[in-house]
Coordinates of C-alpha atoms in Angstrom, one line a residue:
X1 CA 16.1 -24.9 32.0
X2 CA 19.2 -23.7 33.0
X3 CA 18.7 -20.0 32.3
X4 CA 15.6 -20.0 33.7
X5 CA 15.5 -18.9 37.6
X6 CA 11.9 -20.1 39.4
X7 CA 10.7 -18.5 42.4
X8 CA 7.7 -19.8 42.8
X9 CA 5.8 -23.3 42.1
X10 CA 5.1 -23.6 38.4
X11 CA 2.8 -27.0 38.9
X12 CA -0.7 -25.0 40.2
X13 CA -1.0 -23.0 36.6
X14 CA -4.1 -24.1 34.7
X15 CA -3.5 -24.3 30.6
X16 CA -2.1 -21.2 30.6
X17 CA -1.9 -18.6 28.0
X18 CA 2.0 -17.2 27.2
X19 CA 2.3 -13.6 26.3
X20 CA 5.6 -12.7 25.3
X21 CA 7.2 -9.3 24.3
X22 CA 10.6 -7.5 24.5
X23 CA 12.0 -4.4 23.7
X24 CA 13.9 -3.0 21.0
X25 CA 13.6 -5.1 17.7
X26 CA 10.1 -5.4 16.5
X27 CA 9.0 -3.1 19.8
X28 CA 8.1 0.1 17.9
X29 CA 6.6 3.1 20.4
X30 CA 7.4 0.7 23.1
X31 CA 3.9 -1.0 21.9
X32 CA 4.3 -4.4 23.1
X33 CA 6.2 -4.2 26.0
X34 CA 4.0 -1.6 27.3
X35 CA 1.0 -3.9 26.4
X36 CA 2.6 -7.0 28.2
X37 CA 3.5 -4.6 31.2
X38 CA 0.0 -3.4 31.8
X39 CA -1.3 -7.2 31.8
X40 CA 1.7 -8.0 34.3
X41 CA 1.6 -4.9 36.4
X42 CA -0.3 -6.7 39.5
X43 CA 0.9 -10.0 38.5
X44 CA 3.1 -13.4 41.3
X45 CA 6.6 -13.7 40.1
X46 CA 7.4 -17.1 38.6
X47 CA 10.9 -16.5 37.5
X48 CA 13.7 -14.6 35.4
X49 CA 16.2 -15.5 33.3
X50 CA 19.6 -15.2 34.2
X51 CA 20.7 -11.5 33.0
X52 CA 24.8 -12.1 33.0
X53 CA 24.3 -15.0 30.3
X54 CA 21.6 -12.9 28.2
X55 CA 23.0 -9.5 28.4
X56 CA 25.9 -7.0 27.2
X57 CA 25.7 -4.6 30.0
X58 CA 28.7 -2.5 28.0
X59 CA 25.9 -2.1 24.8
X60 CA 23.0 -1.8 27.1
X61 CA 24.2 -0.3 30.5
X62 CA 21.8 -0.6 33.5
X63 CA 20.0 3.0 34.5
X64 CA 21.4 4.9 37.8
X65 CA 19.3 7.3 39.3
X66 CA 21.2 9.7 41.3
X67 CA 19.2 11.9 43.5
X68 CA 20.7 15.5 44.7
X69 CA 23.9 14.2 44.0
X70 CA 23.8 10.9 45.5
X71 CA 23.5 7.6 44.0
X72 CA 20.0 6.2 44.8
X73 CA 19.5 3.1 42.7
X74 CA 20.5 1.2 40.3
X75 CA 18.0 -0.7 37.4
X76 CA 19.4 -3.8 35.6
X77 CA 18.1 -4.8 32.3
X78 CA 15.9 -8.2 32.8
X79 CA 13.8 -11.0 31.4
X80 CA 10.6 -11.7 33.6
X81 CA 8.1 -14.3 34.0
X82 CA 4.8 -12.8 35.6
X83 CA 1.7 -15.1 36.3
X84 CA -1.8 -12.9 36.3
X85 CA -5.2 -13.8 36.5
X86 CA -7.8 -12.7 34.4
X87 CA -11.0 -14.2 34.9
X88 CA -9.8 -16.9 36.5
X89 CA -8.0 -17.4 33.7
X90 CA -4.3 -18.0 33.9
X91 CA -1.9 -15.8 31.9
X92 CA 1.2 -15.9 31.9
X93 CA 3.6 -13.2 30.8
X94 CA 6.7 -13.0 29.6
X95 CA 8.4 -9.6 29.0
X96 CA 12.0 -7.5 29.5
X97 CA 15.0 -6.7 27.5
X98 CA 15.7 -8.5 24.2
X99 CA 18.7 -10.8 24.7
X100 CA 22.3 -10.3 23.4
X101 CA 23.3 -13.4 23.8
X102 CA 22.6 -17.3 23.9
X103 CA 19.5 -17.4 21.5
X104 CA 19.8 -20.8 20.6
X105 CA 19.8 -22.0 24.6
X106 CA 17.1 -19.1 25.6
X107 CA 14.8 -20.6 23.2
X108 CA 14.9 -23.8 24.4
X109 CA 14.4 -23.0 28.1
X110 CA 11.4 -20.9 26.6
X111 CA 10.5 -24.3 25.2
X112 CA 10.9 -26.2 27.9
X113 CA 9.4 -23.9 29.8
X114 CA 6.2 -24.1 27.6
X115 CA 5.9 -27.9 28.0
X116 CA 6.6 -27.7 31.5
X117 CA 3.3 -25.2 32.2
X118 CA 1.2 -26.9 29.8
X119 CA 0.7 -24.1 28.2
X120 CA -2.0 -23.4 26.0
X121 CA -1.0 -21.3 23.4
X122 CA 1.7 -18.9 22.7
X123 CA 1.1 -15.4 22.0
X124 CA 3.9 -13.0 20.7
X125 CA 2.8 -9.4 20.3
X126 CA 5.0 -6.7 18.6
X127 CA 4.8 -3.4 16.8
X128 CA 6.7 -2.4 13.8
X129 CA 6.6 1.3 11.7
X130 CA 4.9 1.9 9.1
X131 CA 3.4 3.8 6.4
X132 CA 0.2 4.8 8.4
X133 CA -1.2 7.9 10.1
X134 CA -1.9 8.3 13.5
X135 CA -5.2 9.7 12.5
X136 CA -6.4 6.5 11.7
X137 CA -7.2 3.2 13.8
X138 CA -3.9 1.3 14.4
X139 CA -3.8 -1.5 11.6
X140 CA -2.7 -5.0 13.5
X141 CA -0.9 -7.9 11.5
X142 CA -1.1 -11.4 12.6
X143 CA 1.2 -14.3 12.3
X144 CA 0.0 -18.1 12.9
X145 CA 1.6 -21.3 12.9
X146 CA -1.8 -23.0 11.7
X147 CA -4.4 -22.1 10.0
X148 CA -7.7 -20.4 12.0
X149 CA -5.5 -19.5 14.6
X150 CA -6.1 -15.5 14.6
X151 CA -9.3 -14.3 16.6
X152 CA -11.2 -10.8 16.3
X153 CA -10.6 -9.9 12.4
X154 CA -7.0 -9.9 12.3
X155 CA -5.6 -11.2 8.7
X156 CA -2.6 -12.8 8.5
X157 CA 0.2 -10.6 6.6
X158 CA 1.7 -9.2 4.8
X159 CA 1.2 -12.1 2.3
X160 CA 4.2 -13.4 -0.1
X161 CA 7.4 -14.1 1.3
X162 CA 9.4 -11.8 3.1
X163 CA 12.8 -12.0 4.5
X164 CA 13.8 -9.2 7.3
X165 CA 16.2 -9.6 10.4
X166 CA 14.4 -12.1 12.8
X167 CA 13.7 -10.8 16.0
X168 CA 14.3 -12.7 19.3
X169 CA 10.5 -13.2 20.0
X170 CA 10.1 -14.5 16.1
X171 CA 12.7 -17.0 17.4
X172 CA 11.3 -18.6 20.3
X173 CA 8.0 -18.4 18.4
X174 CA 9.1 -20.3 15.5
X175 CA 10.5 -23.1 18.1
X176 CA 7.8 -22.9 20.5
X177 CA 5.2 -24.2 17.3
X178 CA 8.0 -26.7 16.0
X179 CA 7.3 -28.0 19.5
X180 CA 3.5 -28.5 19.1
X181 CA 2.4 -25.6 21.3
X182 CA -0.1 -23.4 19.0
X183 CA 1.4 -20.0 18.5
X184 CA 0.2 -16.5 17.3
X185 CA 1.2 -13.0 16.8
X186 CA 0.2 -9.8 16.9
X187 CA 1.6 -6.9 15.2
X188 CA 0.7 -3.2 15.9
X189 CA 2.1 -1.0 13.1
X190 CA 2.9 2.7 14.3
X191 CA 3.7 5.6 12.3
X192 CA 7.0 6.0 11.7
X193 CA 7.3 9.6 11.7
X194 CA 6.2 9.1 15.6
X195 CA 9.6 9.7 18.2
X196 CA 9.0 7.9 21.2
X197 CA 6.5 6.0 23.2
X198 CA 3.3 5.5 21.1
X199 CA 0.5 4.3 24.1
X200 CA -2.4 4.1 20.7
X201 CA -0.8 0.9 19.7
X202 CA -0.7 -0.8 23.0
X203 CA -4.0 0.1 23.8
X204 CA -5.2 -1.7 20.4
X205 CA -2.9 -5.0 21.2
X206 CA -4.5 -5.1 24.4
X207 CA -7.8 -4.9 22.3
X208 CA -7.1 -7.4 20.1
X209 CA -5.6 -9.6 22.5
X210 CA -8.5 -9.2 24.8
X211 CA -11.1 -10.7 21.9
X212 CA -8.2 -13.4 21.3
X213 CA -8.6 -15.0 25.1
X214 CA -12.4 -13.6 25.2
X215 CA -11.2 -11.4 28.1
X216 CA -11.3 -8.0 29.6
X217 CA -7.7 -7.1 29.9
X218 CA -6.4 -3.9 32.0
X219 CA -5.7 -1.1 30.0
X220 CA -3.9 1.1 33.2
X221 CA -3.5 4.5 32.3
X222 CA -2.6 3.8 28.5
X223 CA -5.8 5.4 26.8
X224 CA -5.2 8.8 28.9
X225 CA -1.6 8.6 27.5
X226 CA -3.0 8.0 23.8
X227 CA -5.4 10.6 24.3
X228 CA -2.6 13.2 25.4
X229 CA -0.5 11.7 22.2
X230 CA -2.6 12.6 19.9
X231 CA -3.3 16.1 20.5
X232 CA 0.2 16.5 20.5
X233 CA 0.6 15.0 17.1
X234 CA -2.3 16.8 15.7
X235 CA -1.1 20.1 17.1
X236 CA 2.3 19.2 15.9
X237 CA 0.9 18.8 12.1
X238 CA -0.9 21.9 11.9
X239 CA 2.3 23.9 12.5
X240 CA 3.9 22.4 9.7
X241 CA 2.8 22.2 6.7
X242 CA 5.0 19.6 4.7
X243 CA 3.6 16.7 8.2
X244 CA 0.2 18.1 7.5
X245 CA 0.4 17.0 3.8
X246 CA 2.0 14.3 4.4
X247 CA -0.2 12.6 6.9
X248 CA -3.0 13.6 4.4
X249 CA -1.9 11.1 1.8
X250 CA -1.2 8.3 4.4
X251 CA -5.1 8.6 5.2
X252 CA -5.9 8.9 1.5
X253 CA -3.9 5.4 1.4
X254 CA -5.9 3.9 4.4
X255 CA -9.4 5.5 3.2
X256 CA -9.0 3.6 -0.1
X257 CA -7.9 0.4 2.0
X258 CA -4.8 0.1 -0.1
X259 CA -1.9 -0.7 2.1
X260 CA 1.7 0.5 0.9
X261 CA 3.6 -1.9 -0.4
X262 CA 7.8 -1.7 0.8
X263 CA 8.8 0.3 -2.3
X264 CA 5.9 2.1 -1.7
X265 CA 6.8 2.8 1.5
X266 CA 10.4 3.6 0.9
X267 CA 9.1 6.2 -2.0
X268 CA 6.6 7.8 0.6
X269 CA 9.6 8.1 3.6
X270 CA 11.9 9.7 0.5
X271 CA 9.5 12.6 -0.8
X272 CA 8.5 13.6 3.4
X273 CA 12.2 14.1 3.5
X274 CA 13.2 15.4 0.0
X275 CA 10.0 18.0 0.4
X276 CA 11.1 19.1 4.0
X277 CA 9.4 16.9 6.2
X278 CA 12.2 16.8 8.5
X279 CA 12.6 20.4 9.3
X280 CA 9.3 20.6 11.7
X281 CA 10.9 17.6 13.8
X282 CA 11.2 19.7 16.3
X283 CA 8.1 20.4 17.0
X284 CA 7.0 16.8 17.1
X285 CA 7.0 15.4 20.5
X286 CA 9.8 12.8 21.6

């Protein structure tokens, strides 16, 4: 595993669970990440993988934080292996920036790495926008690489064959199964009319995860945060009337169980915009 970096001995973890999730693609509202952060907040480094292979630090520049004029510290983007225990339970998570580079050898270290822990099962969780309203529970898709795979009433979708741009995590997935370790995912699907960080979706992955591994998983302060969300977007949406109406018939849509099909969808985004959905933007949070 050449890009992988151990700090610690890999050879005491018992069967464990893999939970991956990185940023950007297939990250919507930070969902994921924020899910796999709150499960590895308290967790023993195992490892990282090395950054200068995996990144473009020119496309995504590492954070400075300067401090009454004075540079105080710098943050690189990474890719970290947590171990945490849940239950006695071993978990282990894998989460950071999504790579820019060297796929092909980063998903066979993951791979390797897989075989090497004996791990159980690999678990990919994501979140992607969609035609839903934050009014409602957070729908969650599920992928599997057999059959009877998916745990606590998640379906597998969306059904038929669709062809989008693969995503790092669907990746090492796909390889990961081709290599005989069971594999699953979880999908979150936020509004997309939602700007920024969208905690209600993390806290559902961490639901739905939980009744996957029949645990009790840490939520940290993400239902506060939802909480606090949503009383912004509902505020937000009774100051403007096109949002209002428009969030109306994405509940209509999920109170007749009927979910939006990608025309549908595409229609739904064109008449917010066409009937001034746009201009009240600014009083939707970030």
């Amino acid at each position: 595993m050449a890009l992988f970096r151990p700090t610690a001995d890999l050879a005491d973890l018992a069967a464990p669970s893999v939970i991956i999730a990185l940023d950007s693609w297939v990250d919507a509202g930070s969902a994921a990440t924020a899910a796999a952060g709150a499960i590895a907040e308290d967790g023993r480094p195992l490892g990282d993988f090395d950054p200068d292979a995996l990144f473009d630090y020119r496309a995504r520049r590492p954070t400075l934080e300067i401090v009454d004029g004075r540079t105080a510290e710098l943050t690189w983007p990474e890719l970290v292996v947590r171990q945490a225990r849940v239950a006695d339970r071993d978990l282990v998570v894998i989460t950071g920036a999504e790579p820019d580079y060297r796929w092909h050898e980063l998903t066979a270290a993951m791979t390797e790495l897989g075989t090497a822990i004996g791990a159980a099962e690999w678990i990919t969780l994501g979140a992607i926008p969609a035609a839903v309203p934050h009014t409602r529970p957070v729908p969650v898709l599920g992928t599997a690489s057999q059959p009877d795979l998916l745990r606590g009433g998640v379906q597998p979708g969306p059904s038929g064959t669709l062809r989008v741009p693969a995503a790092c995590v669907s990746v090492i997935d796909h390889a990961v199964a081709a290599a005989g370790i069971p594999s699953v995912g979880y999908f979150a699907q936020v509004p997309h009319y939602v700007n920024g960080a969208y905690p209600p979706a993390a806290v559902e992955l961490l639901t739905v995860l939980g009744r996957h591994l029949g645990l009790q998983l840490p939520l940290r302060g993400l239902p506060a945060e939802a909480r606090q969300l949503r009383t912004r977007l509902d505020t937000a949406a009774a100051l403007d009337d096109a949002t209002r109406q428009y969030v109306e018939r994405l509940e209509t849509m999920v109170d007749e169980s009927r979910l939006p099909s990608g025309d549908e969808l595409i229609s739904e985004i064109e008449r917010f915009l066409r009937e001034g959905g746009g201009q009240g933007q600014s009083q939707r949070p970030n």
